[in-house]
Coordinates of N, CA and C in Angstrom, one line a residue:
M271 N 1.2 -1.6 0.0 CA 0.0 0.1 0.0 C 0.8 1.3 0.1
S272 N 0.6 2.4 -0.7 CA 1.2 3.1 -0.7 C 0.6 4.3 -0.9
L273 N 1.2 5.6 -0.2 CA 0.5 7.1 0.4 C 1.0 8.3 -0.4
F274 N 0.0 8.7 -1.4 CA 1.0 9.9 -2.6 C 0.2 11.0 -2.3
I275 N 1.4 12.1 -1.9 CA 0.4 13.7 -1.9 C 1.0 14.4 -2.8
L276 N 0.3 15.2 -3.4 CA 0.5 16.1 -4.9 C -0.1 17.3 -4.2
I277 N 0.8 17.7 -4.1 CA 0.4 19.4 -4.1 C 1.3 20.3 -4.8
L278 N -0.2 20.9 -5.5 CA 0.2 22.0 -6.4 C -0.4 23.2 -6.2
F279 N 1.2 23.4 -6.8 CA 1.0 25.5 -6.5 C 1.6 26.2 -8.1
C280 N 1.2 27.4 -8.0 CA 1.2 28.6 -8.9 C 2.7 28.9 -8.9
D281 N 2.7 29.5 -8.1 CA 4.1 29.9 -7.9 C 4.9 30.1 -6.9
D282 N 6.1 29.9 -7.1 CA 7.0 29.7 -6.1 C 7.0 30.3 -4.7
T283 N 6.8 31.4 -4.8 CA 6.2 32.1 -3.0 C 5.3 31.1 -2.3
R284 N 4.4 30.6 -2.7 CA 3.4 30.1 -2.1 C 3.7 28.7 -1.6
A285 N 4.7 27.8 -2.6 CA 5.1 26.8 -1.8 C 6.7 26.8 -1.1
D286 N 7.2 27.9 -0.9 CA 8.1 28.1 -0.4 C 7.5 28.6 1.5
D287 N 6.6 29.4 1.5 CA 5.8 29.5 2.6 C 5.3 28.1 3.0
F288 N 4.3 27.8 2.2 CA 4.4 26.5 2.6 C 4.9 24.9 3.2
F289 N 5.9 24.9 2.6 CA 6.8 24.0 3.2 C 8.5 24.5 4.0
G290 N 8.0 25.9 4.3 CA 8.6 26.4 5.1 C 8.2 26.2 6.5
S291 N 6.7 26.7 6.5 CA 6.3 26.8 7.8 C 5.7 24.9 8.0
L292 N 5.9 24.2 7.3 CA 6.0 22.6 7.9 C 7.3 22.6 8.9
T293 N 8.3 22.8 8.3 CA 9.4 23.1 9.1 C 10.5 23.8 10.4
T294 N 9.3 24.8 10.3 CA 9.1 25.8 11.6 C 8.1 25.3 13.0
Q295 N 7.1 25.0 12.4 CA 5.9 24.6 13.0 C 7.1 23.2 14.2
S296 N 6.2 23.5 15.6 CA 6.7 22.2 16.2 C 5.8 21.0 16.3
S297 N 4.5 20.9 15.7 CA 4.1 19.6 15.3 C 3.6 20.2 13.8
L298 N 2.2 19.5 13.4 CA 1.8 18.9 12.2 C 0.4 20.3 11.7
T299 N -0.4 19.7 13.6 CA -1.1 20.8 13.5 C -1.3 22.0 14.3
D300 N 0.2 22.0 14.2 CA 0.6 23.8 15.2 C 0.9 24.9 14.6
T301 N -0.5 25.1 13.9 CA -0.3 26.5 12.8 C -0.1 27.9 13.2
K302 N 0.5 29.1 12.9 CA 0.3 30.3 13.6 C -0.8 30.7 13.4
D303 N -1.8 31.2 14.9 CA -2.7 31.5 14.4 C -4.0 30.3 14.7
G304 N -3.9 28.9 14.2 CA -4.4 28.1 14.7 C -5.1 28.2 15.8
P305 N -6.2 27.0 15.7 CA -6.4 26.9 17.2 C -5.4 26.0 18.4
K306 N -4.5 25.8 18.4 CA -4.0 25.7 19.2 C -3.2 26.4 19.8
A307 N -2.5 27.7 19.0 CA -2.2 28.9 19.2 C -3.4 29.4 20.0
Q308 N -4.5 29.9 19.3 CA -5.0 30.4 20.1 C -5.7 30.2 21.7
L309 N -5.9 28.4 21.7 CA -6.1 28.0 23.8 C -4.9 28.3 24.2
R310 N -3.6 28.7 23.5 CA -1.9 29.0 24.1 C -2.6 30.1 24.9
T311 N -2.9 31.0 24.3 CA -3.2 32.3 25.0 C -4.1 32.4 26.5
I312 N -5.2 31.7 26.2 CA -6.0 31.7 27.4 C -5.6 30.7 28.0
G313 N -4.3 30.0 28.2 CA -3.7 29.0 29.4 C -3.8 27.4 28.8
V314 N -4.3 27.0 27.8 CA -5.2 25.7 27.7 C -3.8 24.9 26.6
Q315 N -3.5 23.9 26.7 CA -2.0 23.9 26.0 C -2.3 21.9 25.4
P316 N -3.2 21.6 24.5 CA -3.8 20.3 24.3 C -2.2 20.2 23.8
D317 N -2.4 18.7 23.9 CA -1.5 17.9 22.8 C -1.6 15.9 22.5
V318 N -1.3 15.8 21.3 CA -1.5 14.5 21.0 C -0.2 13.5 20.5
W319 N 0.2 12.5 20.8 CA 1.4 11.7 20.5 C 0.5 10.6 20.1
V320 N 0.4 10.2 18.4 CA 0.6 8.6 18.6 C 1.7 8.4 17.5
T321 N 2.1 6.8 18.8 CA 3.3 6.3 18.2 C 2.8 4.5 18.0
Q322 N 2.8 4.3 16.1 CA 2.7 2.9 15.9 C 3.8 1.9 15.5
I323 N 3.4 0.7 15.8 CA 4.7 -0.1 16.1 C 4.4 -1.5 15.1
C324 N 5.1 -1.6 14.6 CA 4.9 -3.0 13.6 C 6.6 -3.8 13.8
Q325 N 6.0 -5.2 14.2 CA 7.7 -5.9 14.2 C 7.0 -7.6 13.6
G326 N 7.9 -7.9 13.3 CA 7.7 -9.7 13.2 C 9.1 -10.5 13.9
I327 N 9.0 -11.6 13.7 CA 10.2 -12.5 14.1 C 10.7 -13.1 12.9
M328 N 11.9 -12.8 12.5 CA 12.2 -13.1 11.2 C 12.4 -15.1 11.1
S329 N 13.2 -15.5 12.0 CA 13.0 -16.9 11.9 C 13.1 -17.3 13.1
G330 N 13.3 -18.9 13.1 CA 12.9 -19.6 14.6 C 11.5 -20.0 14.9
S331 N 11.4 -20.4 15.9 CA 10.0 -21.0 16.5 C 9.5 -19.3 17.7
P332 N 8.9 -18.9 17.7 CA 7.5 -19.1 17.0 C 7.1 -19.4 15.4
P333 N 6.2 -19.5 14.8 CA 6.4 -19.3 13.3 C 6.4 -17.6 13.1
Q334 N 7.2 -17.5 11.6 CA 6.9 -15.6 11.4 C 5.7 -15.2 11.4
N335 N 5.9 -14.0 12.0 CA 4.0 -13.2 11.8 C 4.6 -11.8 12.0
T336 N 4.2 -11.1 12.0 CA 4.1 -9.9 12.1 C 2.6 -9.0 13.1
Y337 N 3.2 -8.5 14.4 CA 2.4 -7.8 15.1 C 2.3 -6.2 15.4
C338 N 1.5 -5.7 15.3 CA 1.3 -4.3 15.2 C 1.0 -3.8 16.5
G339 N 1.1 -2.8 17.1 CA 0.8 -1.8 18.3 C 1.2 -1.3 18.4
G340 N 0.7 0.2 19.4 CA 1.4 1.4 19.5 C 0.7 2.1 20.8
K341 N 1.1 3.4 21.4 CA 0.4 4.1 22.2 C 0.0 5.4 21.3
I342 N -0.7 5.9 22.4 CA -1.6 7.3 22.0 C -1.2 8.2 23.7
D343 N -0.5 8.9 23.2 CA -0.9 9.9 24.3 C -1.5 11.2 24.2
A344 N -2.1 11.8 25.2 CA -3.1 13.0 24.9 C -2.6 13.8 26.2
F345 N -2.3 15.0 26.1 CA -1.6 15.9 27.2 C -2.9 16.7 27.1
L346 N -2.4 17.4 28.3 CA -3.3 18.8 28.8 C -3.0 19.4 30.0
R347 N -2.1 20.7 29.3 CA -1.6 21.3 30.6 C -2.5 22.8 30.7
V348 N -3.1 23.2 31.8 CA -3.7 24.7 32.0 C -2.9 25.4 32.8
E349 N -2.7 26.8 32.9 CA -2.1 27.2 33.8 C -3.5 28.6 33.8
A350 N -3.2 28.4 35.1 CA -4.6 28.9 36.2 C -4.9 30.4 36.1
E351 N -3.7 30.8 35.9 CA -3.3 32.4 36.1 C -4.1 33.0 34.7
K352 N -3.5 32.5 33.6 CA -4.3 32.9 32.1 C -5.3 33.1 32.5
L353 N -6.3 31.9 33.3 CA -7.5 31.9 32.5 C -8.3 32.8 33.8
G354 N -7.5 33.6 34.6 CA -7.9 34.3 35.6 C -8.5 33.8 37.1
L355 N -7.0 32.7 37.1 CA -7.9 32.2 38.5 C -6.5 32.3 38.9
W356 N -5.8 31.2 40.2 CA -5.4 31.0 40.8 C -3.4 31.6 40.5
K357 N -2.5 32.8 40.8 CA -1.5 32.6 40.3 C -0.3 31.4 40.6
G358 N 0.2 31.1 39.6 CA 1.3 30.0 40.1 C 0.7 29.1 39.7
V359 N -0.5 28.6 39.3 CA -0.8 26.8 39.7 C -0.9 26.4 38.2
H360 N -0.7 25.5 38.2 CA -0.8 25.1 36.9 C -0.9 23.6 36.6
V361 N -2.0 22.7 36.0 CA -2.6 21.9 36.1 C -2.0 20.7 34.9
F362 N -1.5 19.2 35.5 CA -1.3 18.8 34.0 C -1.9 17.4 34.2
A363 N -2.3 16.9 32.9 CA -2.7 15.2 32.9 C -2.3 14.8 31.6
Q364 N -2.3 13.4 31.6 CA -1.7 12.5 30.4 C -2.6 11.3 30.0
F365 N -3.0 10.9 29.4 CA -3.6 10.0 29.3 C -3.0 9.0 28.0
E366 N -2.7 8.0 28.7 CA -1.9 6.7 27.7 C -2.7 5.8 27.4
Q367 N -2.8 5.2 26.0 CA -3.9 4.2 25.2 C -2.9 3.4 25.0
Y368 N -2.2 2.2 25.4 CA -1.8 1.0 24.5 C -2.5 0.4 24.2
T369 N -2.9 -0.2 22.8 CA -3.2 -0.8 21.6 C -2.7 -1.9 20.8
G370 N -3.3 -3.1 20.8 CA -2.3 -3.6 20.1 C -1.7 -5.0 20.7
N371 N -0.7 -5.2 19.7 CA 0.3 -6.9 20.4 C 1.2 -6.4 19.6
T372 N 1.9 -7.3 20.5 CA 3.5 -7.2 20.8 C 4.5 -8.3 20.3
V373 N 5.6 -8.3 19.8 CA 6.3 -9.9 19.6 C 7.1 -10.1 21.5
N374 N 6.7 -9.2 22.3 CA 7.4 -9.4 23.7 C 7.1 -10.6 24.6
N375 N 6.1 -10.7 24.4 CA 5.5 -12.1 24.8 C 5.7 -13.5 24.3
I376 N 6.3 -13.4 23.0 CA 6.5 -14.5 22.5 C 8.0 -15.2 21.7
T377 N 8.9 -13.8 22.3 CA 10.3 -14.1 21.5 C 10.8 -14.7 22.5
G378 N 10.3 -15.0 23.3 CA 11.5 -15.9 24.8 C 12.2 -14.8 25.2
T379 N 12.7 -13.9 24.7 CA 14.3 -12.9 25.2 C 13.8 -12.5 27.1
L380 N 14.7 -12.8 27.6 CA 14.5 -11.8 29.2 C 14.0 -10.6 28.9
L381 N 14.4 -9.6 28.4 CA 14.1 -8.2 28.2 C 13.2 -8.1 27.1
P382 N 12.6 -7.0 27.2 CA 11.6 -7.2 26.3 C 11.8 -6.3 24.9
V383 N 12.0 -6.9 23.9 CA 12.7 -6.8 22.4 C 12.0 -4.9 22.1
S384 N 10.8 -5.1 22.4 CA 10.4 -3.0 22.2 C 9.6 -2.3 23.6
A385 N 10.8 -1.9 24.2 CA 10.2 -0.9 25.8 C 9.0 -0.4 25.5
I386 N 8.5 0.2 24.5 CA 7.6 0.9 24.7 C 6.4 0.3 24.8
Q387 N 6.3 -0.8 24.2 CA 5.4 -2.2 24.1 C 5.9 -2.9 25.8
A388 N 6.3 -2.8 26.2 CA 6.5 -3.3 27.5 C 5.5 -4.1 28.3
F389 N 4.6 -3.1 28.7 CA 3.7 -3.9 29.7 C 1.8 -4.2 28.8
V390 N 2.1 -4.4 27.3 CA 0.9 -4.3 26.8 C 1.0 -5.9 26.8
Q391 N -0.1 -6.6 26.7 CA -0.3 -8.1 27.2 C -1.0 -8.4 25.6
P392 N -0.9 -9.9 25.2 CA -1.7 -10.1 24.0 C -2.9 -9.7 23.7
R393 N -3.4 -9.0 22.8 CA -4.8 -8.6 22.5 C -5.8 -7.7 23.9
Y394 N -4.4 -7.2 24.4 CA -5.0 -6.2 25.3 C -5.0 -5.0 25.3
Y395 N -6.2 -4.3 26.0 CA -6.2 -3.0 25.3 C -5.8 -1.9 27.1
H396 N -5.0 -1.3 27.4 CA -5.1 -0.7 28.6 C -4.8 0.8 28.3
N397 N -5.0 1.6 29.5 CA -5.1 2.8 29.7 C -4.4 3.2 31.1
T398 N -4.3 4.6 31.3 CA -3.9 4.8 32.6 C -3.4 7.1 32.6
L399 N -3.9 7.2 33.6 CA -4.2 8.8 33.8 C -3.3 8.8 34.2
S400 N -2.5 10.1 34.0 CA -1.9 10.8 35.2 C -2.2 12.4 35.3
L401 N -2.6 13.0 36.6 CA -2.8 14.0 36.9 C -2.0 14.4 37.7
F402 N -1.9 15.4 38.0 CA -1.2 16.4 39.3 C -1.0 17.6 38.9
I403 N -1.0 18.6 40.2 CA -1.4 20.5 40.3 C 0.1 20.5 40.5
K404 N 0.8 21.8 40.3 CA 1.9 21.9 40.6 C 1.7 23.5 41.1
Q405 N 2.4 24.0 42.2 CA 2.2 25.1 42.7 C 3.5 26.3 42.3
D406 N 4.0 27.3 41.5 CA 4.8 27.4 41.5 C 4.8 28.9 43.1
L407 N 5.8 28.6 43.8 CA 6.1 29.7 44.9 C 7.2 30.8 44.8
N408 N 7.9 30.7 43.5 CA 9.3 31.3 43.4 C 9.7 30.8 41.8
E409 N 10.8 31.7 41.4 CA 11.7 31.6 40.2 C 12.1 29.9 40.4
N410 N 12.6 29.9 41.5 CA 13.5 28.7 42.2 C 12.7 27.3 42.2
F411 N 11.5 27.5 43.4 CA 10.9 26.2 43.6 C 9.1 26.1 43.8
S412 N 8.6 24.6 43.8 CA 7.9 24.7 43.2 C 7.3 23.2 44.3
V413 N 6.1 23.5 43.9 CA 5.5 21.8 45.2 C 4.2 21.4 43.9
S414 N 4.5 19.9 43.6 CA 3.7 18.9 43.3 C 2.8 18.2 43.8
A415 N 1.5 18.2 43.3 CA 1.2 17.0 43.9 C 0.0 16.2 42.9
G416 N -0.1 14.9 43.5 CA -1.0 14.3 42.5 C -0.5 13.0 42.1
K417 N -0.9 12.6 40.4 CA -0.6 11.1 39.8 C 0.3 11.2 39.2
V418 N 1.8 10.8 38.9 CA 3.1 11.9 38.2 C 3.4 10.5 37.5
N419 N 3.6 10.8 36.0 CA 4.3 9.8 34.8 C 6.0 10.2 35.1
I420 N 6.5 9.3 35.6 CA 8.2 9.9 35.8 C 8.7 9.5 34.5
M421 N 8.4 8.6 33.7 CA 9.3 8.9 32.0 C 8.7 9.9 31.4
T422 N 7.2 10.8 31.7 CA 7.1 11.9 30.7 C 7.9 13.0 31.5
L423 N 8.1 13.4 32.3 CA 9.0 14.2 33.3 C 10.5 14.2 33.1
A424 N 10.6 12.8 33.0 CA 12.7 12.7 32.6 C 12.5 13.0 31.4
A425 N 11.8 12.7 30.5 CA 12.2 12.8 29.0 C 11.9 14.1 29.0
K426 N 11.7 15.2 29.4 CA 12.2 16.8 29.2 C 12.8 17.5 30.0
T427 N 13.8 16.3 30.7 CA 14.8 17.0 31.3 C 16.4 16.7 30.0
P428 N 16.6 18.1 29.9 CA 17.9 17.7 29.1 C 19.0 16.7 29.1

């Protein structure tokens, strides 16, 4: 199966504007003056990440087959001060949905072949929700409470 996208432009300036904006924006749907930009002005920041993984066993036992699964992450960050509420309060939510199948359970290896799918069971879907509140006390000190996804926080650390 192939996917072809054909984009026709009448002049070179429109093509440069189109492809230049795709390479500079932070995500495909994050356009200048788009819905995400308008929500950010009032302190609401939504985001969705989709990861699809297809793997197969090339030789040996069990029989060679392909397994596909993935992960969907939906994020929401709310800055209460921009909404006219409490100064320095931020609310963070992350919903994770694991889907599909993985080769991790049938390869016979000690460690998972796909770390992102380490907790996916055969033909099983599961999800989790992380929700926490952070209060900034000053520029260098804050207090957080709630259910935190440490892997997401660690991914943002340089």
